[in-house]
PDB file of C-alpha atoms in Angstrom:
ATOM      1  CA  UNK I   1      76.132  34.710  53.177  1.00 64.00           C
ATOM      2  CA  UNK I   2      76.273  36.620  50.116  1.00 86.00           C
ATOM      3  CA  UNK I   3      75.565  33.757  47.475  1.00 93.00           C
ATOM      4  CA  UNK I   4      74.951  34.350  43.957  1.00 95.00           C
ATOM      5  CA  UNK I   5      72.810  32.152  41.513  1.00 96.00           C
ATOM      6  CA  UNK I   6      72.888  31.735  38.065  1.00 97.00           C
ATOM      7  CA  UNK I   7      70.778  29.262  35.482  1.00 97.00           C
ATOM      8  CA  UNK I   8      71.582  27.500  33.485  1.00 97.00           C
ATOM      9  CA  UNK I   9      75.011  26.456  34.358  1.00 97.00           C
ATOM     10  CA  UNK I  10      75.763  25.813  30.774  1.00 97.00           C
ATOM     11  CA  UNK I  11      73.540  25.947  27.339  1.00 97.00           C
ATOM     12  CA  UNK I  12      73.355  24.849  23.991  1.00 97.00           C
ATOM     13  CA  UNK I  13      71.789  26.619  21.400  1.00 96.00           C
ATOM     14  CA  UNK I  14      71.631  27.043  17.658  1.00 96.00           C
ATOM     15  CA  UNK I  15      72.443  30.466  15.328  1.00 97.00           C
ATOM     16  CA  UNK I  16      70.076  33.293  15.131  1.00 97.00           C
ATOM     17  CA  UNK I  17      68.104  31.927  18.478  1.00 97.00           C
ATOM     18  CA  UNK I  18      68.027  34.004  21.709  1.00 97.00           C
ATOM     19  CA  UNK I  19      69.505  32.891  25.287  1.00 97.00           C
ATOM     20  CA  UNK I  20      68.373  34.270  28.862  1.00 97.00           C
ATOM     21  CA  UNK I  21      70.350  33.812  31.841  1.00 98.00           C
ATOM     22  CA  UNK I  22      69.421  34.896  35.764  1.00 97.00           C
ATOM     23  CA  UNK I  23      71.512  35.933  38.287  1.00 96.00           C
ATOM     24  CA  UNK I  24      69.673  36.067  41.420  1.00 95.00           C
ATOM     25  CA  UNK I  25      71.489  37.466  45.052  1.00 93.00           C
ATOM     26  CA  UNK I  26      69.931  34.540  47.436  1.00 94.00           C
ATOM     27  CA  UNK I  27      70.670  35.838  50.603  1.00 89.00           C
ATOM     28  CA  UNK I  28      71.008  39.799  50.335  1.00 89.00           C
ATOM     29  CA  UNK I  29      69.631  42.035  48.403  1.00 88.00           C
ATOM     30  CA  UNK I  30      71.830  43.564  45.266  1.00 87.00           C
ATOM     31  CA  UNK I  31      70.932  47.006  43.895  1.00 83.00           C
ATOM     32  CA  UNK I  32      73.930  46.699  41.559  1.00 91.00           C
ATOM     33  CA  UNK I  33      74.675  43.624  39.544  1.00 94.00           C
ATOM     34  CA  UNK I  34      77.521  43.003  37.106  1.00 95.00           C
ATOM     35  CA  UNK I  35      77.832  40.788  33.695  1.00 97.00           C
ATOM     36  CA  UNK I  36      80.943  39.577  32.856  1.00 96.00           C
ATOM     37  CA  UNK I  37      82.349  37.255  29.829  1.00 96.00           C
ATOM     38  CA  UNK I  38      85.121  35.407  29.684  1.00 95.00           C
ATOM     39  CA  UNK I  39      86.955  33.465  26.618  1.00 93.00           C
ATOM     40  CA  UNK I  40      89.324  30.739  27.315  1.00 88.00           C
ATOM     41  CA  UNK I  41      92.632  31.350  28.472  1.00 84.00           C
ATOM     42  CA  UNK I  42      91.531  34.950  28.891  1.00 87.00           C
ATOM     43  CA  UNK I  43      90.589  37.784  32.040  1.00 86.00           C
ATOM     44  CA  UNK I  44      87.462  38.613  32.800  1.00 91.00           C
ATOM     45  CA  UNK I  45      85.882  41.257  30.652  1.00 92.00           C
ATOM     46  CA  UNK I  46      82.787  43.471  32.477  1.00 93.00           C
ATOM     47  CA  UNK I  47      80.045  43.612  29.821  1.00 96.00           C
ATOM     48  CA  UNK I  48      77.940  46.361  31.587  1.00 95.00           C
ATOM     49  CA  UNK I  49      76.638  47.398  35.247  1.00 93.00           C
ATOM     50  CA  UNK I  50      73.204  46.513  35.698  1.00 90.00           C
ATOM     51  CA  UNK I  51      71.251  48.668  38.405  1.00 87.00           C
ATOM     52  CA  UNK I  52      67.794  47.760  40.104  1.00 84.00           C
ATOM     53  CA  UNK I  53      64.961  49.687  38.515  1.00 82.00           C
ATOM     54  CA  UNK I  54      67.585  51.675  35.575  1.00 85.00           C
ATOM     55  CA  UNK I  55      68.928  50.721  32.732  1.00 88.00           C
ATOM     56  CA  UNK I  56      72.330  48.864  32.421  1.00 92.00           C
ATOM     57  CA  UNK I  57      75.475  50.935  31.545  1.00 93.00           C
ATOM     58  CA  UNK I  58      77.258  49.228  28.760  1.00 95.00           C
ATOM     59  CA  UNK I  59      81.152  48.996  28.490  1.00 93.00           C
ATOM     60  CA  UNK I  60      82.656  50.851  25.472  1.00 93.00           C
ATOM     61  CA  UNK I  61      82.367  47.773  22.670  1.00 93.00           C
ATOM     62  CA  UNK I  62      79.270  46.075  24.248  1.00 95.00           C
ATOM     63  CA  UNK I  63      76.235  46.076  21.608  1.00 94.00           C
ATOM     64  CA  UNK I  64      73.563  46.772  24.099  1.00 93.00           C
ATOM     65  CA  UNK I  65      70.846  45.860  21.656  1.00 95.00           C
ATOM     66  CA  UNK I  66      72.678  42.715  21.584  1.00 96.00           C
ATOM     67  CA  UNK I  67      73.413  41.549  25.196  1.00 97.00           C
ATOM     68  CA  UNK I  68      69.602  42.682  26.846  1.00 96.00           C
ATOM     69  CA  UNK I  69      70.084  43.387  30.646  1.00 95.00           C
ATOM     70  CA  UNK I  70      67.241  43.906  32.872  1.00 91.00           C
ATOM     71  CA  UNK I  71      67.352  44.337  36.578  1.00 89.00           C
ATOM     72  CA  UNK I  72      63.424  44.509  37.605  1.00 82.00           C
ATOM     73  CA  UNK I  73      64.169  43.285  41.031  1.00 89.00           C
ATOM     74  CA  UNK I  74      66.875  43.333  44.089  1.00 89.00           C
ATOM     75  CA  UNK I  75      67.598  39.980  43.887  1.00 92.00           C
ATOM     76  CA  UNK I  76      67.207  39.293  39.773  1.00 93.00           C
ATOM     77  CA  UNK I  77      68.747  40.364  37.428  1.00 94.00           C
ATOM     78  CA  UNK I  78      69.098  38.741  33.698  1.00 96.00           C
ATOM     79  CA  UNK I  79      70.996  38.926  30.320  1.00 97.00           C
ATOM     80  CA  UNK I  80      69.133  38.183  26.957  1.00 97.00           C
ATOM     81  CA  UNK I  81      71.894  37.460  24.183  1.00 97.00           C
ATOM     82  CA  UNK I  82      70.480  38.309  20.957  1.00 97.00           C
ATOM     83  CA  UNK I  83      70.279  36.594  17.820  1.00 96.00           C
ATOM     84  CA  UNK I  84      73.285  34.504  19.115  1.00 97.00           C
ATOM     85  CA  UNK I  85      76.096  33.651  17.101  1.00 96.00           C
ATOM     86  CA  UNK I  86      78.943  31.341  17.609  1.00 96.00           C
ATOM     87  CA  UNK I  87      81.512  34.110  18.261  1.00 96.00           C
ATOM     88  CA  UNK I  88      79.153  34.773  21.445  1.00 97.00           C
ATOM     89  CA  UNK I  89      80.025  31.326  22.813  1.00 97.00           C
ATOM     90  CA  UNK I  90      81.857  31.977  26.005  1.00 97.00           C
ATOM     91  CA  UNK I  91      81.587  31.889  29.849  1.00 97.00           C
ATOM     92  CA  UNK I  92      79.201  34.433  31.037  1.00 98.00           C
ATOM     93  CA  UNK I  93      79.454  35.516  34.892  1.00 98.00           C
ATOM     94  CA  UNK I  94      77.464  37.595  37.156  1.00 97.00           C
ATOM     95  CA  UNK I  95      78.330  39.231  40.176  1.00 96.00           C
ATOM     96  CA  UNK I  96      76.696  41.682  42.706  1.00 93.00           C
ATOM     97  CA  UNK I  97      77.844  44.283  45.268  1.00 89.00           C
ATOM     98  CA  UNK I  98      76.786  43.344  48.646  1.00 78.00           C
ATOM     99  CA  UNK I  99      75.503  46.963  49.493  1.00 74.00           C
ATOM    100  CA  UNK I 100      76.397  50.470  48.730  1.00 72.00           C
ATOM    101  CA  UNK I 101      79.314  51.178  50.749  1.00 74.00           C
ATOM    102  CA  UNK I 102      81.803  48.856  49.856  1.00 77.00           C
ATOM    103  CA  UNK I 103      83.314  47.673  46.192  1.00 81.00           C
ATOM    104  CA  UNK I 104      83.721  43.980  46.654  1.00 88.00           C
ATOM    105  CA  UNK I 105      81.966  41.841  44.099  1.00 90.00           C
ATOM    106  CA  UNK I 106      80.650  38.264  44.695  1.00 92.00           C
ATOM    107  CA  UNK I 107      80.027  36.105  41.422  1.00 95.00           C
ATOM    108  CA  UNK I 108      77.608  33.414  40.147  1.00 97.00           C
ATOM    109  CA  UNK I 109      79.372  30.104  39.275  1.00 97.00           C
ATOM    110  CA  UNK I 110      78.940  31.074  35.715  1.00 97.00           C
ATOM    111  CA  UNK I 111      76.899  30.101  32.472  1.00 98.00           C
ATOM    112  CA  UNK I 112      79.076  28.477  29.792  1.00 97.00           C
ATOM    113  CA  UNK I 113      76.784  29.295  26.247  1.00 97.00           C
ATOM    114  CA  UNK I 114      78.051  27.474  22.922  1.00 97.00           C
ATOM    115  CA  UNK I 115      75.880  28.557  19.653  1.00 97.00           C
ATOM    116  CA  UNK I 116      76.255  26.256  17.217  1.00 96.00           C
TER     117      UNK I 116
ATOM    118  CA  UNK U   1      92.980  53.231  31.255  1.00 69.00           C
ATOM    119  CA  UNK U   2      93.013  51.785  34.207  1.00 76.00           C
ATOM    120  CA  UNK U   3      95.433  48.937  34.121  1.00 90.00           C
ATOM    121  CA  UNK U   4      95.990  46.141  36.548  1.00 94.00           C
ATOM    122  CA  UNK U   5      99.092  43.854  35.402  1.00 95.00           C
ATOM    123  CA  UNK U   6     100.139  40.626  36.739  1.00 95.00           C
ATOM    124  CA  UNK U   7     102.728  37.852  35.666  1.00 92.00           C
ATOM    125  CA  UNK U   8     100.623  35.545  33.695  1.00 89.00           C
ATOM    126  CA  UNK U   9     102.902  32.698  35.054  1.00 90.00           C
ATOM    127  CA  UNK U  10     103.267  29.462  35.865  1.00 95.00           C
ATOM    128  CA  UNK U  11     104.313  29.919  39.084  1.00 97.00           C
ATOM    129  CA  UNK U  12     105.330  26.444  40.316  1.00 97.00           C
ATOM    130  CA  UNK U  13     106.147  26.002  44.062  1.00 97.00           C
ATOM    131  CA  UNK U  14     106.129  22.914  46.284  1.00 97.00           C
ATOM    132  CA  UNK U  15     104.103  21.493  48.804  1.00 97.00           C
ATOM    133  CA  UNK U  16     104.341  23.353  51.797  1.00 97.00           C
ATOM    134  CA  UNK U  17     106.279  26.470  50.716  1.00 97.00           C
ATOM    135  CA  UNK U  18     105.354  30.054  50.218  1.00 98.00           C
ATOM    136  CA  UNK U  19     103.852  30.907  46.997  1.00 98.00           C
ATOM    137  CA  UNK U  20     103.998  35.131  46.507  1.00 97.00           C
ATOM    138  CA  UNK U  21     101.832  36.333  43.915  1.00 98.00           C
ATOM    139  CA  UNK U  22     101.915  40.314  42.707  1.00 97.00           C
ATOM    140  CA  UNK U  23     100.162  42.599  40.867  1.00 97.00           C
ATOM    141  CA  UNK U  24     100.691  46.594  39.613  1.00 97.00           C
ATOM    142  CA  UNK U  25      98.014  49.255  38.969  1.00 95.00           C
ATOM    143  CA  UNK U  26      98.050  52.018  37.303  1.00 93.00           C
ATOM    144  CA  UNK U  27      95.359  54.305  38.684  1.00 88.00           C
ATOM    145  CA  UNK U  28      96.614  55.986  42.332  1.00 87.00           C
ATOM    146  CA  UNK U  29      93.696  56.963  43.031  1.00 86.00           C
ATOM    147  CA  UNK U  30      92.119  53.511  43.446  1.00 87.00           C
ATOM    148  CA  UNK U  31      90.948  52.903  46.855  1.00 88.00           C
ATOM    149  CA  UNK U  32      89.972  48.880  47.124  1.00 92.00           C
ATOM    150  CA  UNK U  33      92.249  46.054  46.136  1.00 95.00           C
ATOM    151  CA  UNK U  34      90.407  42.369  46.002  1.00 96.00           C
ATOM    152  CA  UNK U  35      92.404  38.871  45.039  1.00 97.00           C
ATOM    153  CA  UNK U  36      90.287  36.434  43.637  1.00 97.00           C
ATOM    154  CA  UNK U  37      91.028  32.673  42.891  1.00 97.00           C
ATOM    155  CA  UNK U  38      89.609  31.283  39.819  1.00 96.00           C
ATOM    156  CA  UNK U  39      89.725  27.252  39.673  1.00 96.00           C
ATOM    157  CA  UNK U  40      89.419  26.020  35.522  1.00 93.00           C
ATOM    158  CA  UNK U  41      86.407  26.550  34.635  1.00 92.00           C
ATOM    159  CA  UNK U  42      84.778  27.550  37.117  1.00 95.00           C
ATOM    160  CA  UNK U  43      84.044  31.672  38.458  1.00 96.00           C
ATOM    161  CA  UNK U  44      86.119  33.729  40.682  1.00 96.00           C
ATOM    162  CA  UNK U  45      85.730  32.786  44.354  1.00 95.00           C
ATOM    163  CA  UNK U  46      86.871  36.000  46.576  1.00 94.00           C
ATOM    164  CA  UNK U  47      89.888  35.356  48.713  1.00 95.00           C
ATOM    165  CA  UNK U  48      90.671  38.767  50.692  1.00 95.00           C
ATOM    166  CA  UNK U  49      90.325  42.693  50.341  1.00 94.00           C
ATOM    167  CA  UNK U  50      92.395  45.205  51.314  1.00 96.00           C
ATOM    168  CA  UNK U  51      92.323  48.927  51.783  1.00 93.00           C
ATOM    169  CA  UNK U  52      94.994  50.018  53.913  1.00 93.00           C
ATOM    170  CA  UNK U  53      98.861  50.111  53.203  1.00 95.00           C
ATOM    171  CA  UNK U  54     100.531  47.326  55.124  1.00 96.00           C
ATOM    172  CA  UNK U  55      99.722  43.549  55.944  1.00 97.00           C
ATOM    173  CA  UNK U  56      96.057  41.776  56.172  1.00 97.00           C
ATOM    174  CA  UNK U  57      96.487  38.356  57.201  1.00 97.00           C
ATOM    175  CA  UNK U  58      93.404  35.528  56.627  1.00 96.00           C
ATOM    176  CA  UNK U  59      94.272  32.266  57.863  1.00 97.00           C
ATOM    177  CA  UNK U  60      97.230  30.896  55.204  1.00 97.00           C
ATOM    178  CA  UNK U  61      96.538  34.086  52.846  1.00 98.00           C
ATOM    179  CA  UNK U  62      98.460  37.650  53.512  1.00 98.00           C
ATOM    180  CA  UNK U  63      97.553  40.223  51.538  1.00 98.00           C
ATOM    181  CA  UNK U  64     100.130  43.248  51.212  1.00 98.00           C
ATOM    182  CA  UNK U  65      99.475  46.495  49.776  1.00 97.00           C
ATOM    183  CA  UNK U  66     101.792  49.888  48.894  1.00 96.00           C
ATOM    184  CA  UNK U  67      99.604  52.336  47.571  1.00 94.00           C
ATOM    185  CA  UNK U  68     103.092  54.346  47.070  1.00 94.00           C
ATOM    186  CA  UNK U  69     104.270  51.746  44.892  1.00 95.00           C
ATOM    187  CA  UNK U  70     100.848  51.085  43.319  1.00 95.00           C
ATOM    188  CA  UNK U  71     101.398  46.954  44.300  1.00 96.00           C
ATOM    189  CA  UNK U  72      99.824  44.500  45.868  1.00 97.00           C
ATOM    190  CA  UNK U  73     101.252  41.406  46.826  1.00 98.00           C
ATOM    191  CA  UNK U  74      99.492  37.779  48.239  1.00 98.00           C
ATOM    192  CA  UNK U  75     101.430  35.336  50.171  1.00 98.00           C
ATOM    193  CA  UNK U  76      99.804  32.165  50.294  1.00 98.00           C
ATOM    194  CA  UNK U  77     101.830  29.983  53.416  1.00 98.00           C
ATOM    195  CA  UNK U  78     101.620  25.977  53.150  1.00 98.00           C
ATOM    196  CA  UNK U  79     100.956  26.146  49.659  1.00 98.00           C
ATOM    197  CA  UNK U  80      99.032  22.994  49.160  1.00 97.00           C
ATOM    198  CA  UNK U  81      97.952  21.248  45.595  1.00 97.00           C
ATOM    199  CA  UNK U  82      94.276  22.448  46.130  1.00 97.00           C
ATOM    200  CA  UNK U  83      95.613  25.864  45.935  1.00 97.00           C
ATOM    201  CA  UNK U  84      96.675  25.549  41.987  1.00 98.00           C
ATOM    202  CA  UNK U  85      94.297  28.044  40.809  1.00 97.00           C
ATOM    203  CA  UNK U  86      94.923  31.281  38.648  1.00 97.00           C
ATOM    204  CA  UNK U  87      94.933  34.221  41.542  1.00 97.00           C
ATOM    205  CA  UNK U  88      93.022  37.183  39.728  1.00 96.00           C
ATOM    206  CA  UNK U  89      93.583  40.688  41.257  1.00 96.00           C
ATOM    207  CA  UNK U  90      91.206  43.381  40.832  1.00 95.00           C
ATOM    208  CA  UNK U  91      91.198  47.214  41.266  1.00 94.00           C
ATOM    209  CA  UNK U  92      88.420  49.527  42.209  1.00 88.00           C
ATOM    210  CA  UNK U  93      88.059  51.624  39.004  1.00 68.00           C
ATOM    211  CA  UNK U  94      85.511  54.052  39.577  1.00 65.00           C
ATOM    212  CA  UNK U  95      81.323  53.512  39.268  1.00 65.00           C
ATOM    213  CA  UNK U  96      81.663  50.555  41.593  1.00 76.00           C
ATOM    214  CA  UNK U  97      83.381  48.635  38.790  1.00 86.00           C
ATOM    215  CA  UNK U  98      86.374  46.571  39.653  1.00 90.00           C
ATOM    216  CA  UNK U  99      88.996  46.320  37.032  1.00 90.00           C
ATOM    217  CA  UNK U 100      90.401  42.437  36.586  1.00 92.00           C
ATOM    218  CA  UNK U 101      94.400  41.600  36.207  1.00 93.00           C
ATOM    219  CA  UNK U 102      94.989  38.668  33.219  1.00 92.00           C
ATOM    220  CA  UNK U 103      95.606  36.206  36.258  1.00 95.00           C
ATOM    221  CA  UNK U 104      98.372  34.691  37.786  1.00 96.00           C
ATOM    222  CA  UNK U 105      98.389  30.660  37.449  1.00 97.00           C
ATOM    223  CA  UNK U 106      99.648  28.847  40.409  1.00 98.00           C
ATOM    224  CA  UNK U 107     100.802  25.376  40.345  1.00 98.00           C
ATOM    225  CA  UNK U 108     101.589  23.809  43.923  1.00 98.00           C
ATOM    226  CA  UNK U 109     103.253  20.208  43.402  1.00 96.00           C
ATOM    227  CA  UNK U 110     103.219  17.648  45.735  1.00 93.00           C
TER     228      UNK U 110
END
């Protein structure tokens, strides 16, 4: 159980164009979902808390009109990066809580993004 | 800030030996304490949580944790070369976020 989707696994796109990637809980469903991003070499760095049916809560340095998150469902949730640049190339990872009483996180396999 | 600090490593052990991997927080108020192993390139694949001081064993993995201290330890027995991973610890830090140590890179010979 508890096994989190993402698409694509990676993606290649080109300056000023605009990426989405899901994260979709398959076998539960996930009223909170995270977005993480992480450079090479580096930790993970949470990008915001999305929440089913509310809007996302950003992390302090997170352009939210940038990085889109919407969470219309329990088992979707996705991230629209803006206008992409190649400074947003990185490895972007979901995760989701399994239910409301407990902390622990399970994550996507990830969606590598390069902008050329 | 919440911090969560680990030795960024190498930590090279042979085949078959203990491999002990720690980590310090700086919030005492955190509640739930998660290691996470992290193969290159690929996401974080949960290992064990813990909320309780003491042990919490899990097959080869023992997680130890001293809420006094603010440290939580994982003791991986048979270390095998499949095991070579970076071991990422991560902190409860408040509005169900978890807050991610650097990583701890393991290298297991054979």
């Amino acid at each position: 159980g508890a096994v989190v989707s993402q698409h694509p696994s990676w993606v290649i796109c080109k300056s000023g164009t605009s990426v989405k990637i899901e994260c979709r809980s398959l076998d539960f469903q996930a009223t909170t979902m995270f977005w993480y991003r992480q450079f090479p070499k580096q930790s993970l760095m949470l990008m915001a808390t999305s929440n089913e049916g509310s809007k996302a809560t950003y992390e302090q340095g997170v352009e939210k009109d940038k990085f889109l998150i919407n969470h219309a469902s329990l088992t979707l949730s996705t991230l629209t990066v803006t206008s992409a640049h190649p400074e947003d190339s990185s490895f972007y990872i979901c995760s989701a809580k399994v239910g409301e009483g407990t902390d622990t996180q399970y994550f996507g396999p990830g969606t590598r993004l390069t902008v050329l | 800030q919440k911090e969560v600090e680990q030795n960024s490593g190498p930590l090279s052990v042979p085949e078959g030996a203990i491999a002990s991997l720690n980590c310090t927080y700086s919030d005492r108020v955190s509640q739930s304490f998660f290691w996470y192993r992290q193969y290159s390139g690929k996401s974080p694949e949960l290992i064990m949580s813990i909320y309780s001081n003491g042990d919490k064993e899990d097959g080869r993995f023992t997680a130890q944790l001293n809420k006094a201290s603010q440290y939580v330890s994982l003791l991986i027995r048979d270390s095998q070369p499949s095991d070579s991973a970076t071991y990422l610890c991560a902190v409860n830090g408040g509005y169900s976020t978890l807050t991610f140590g650097k990583g701890t890179m393991l290298l297991v010979s054979p």
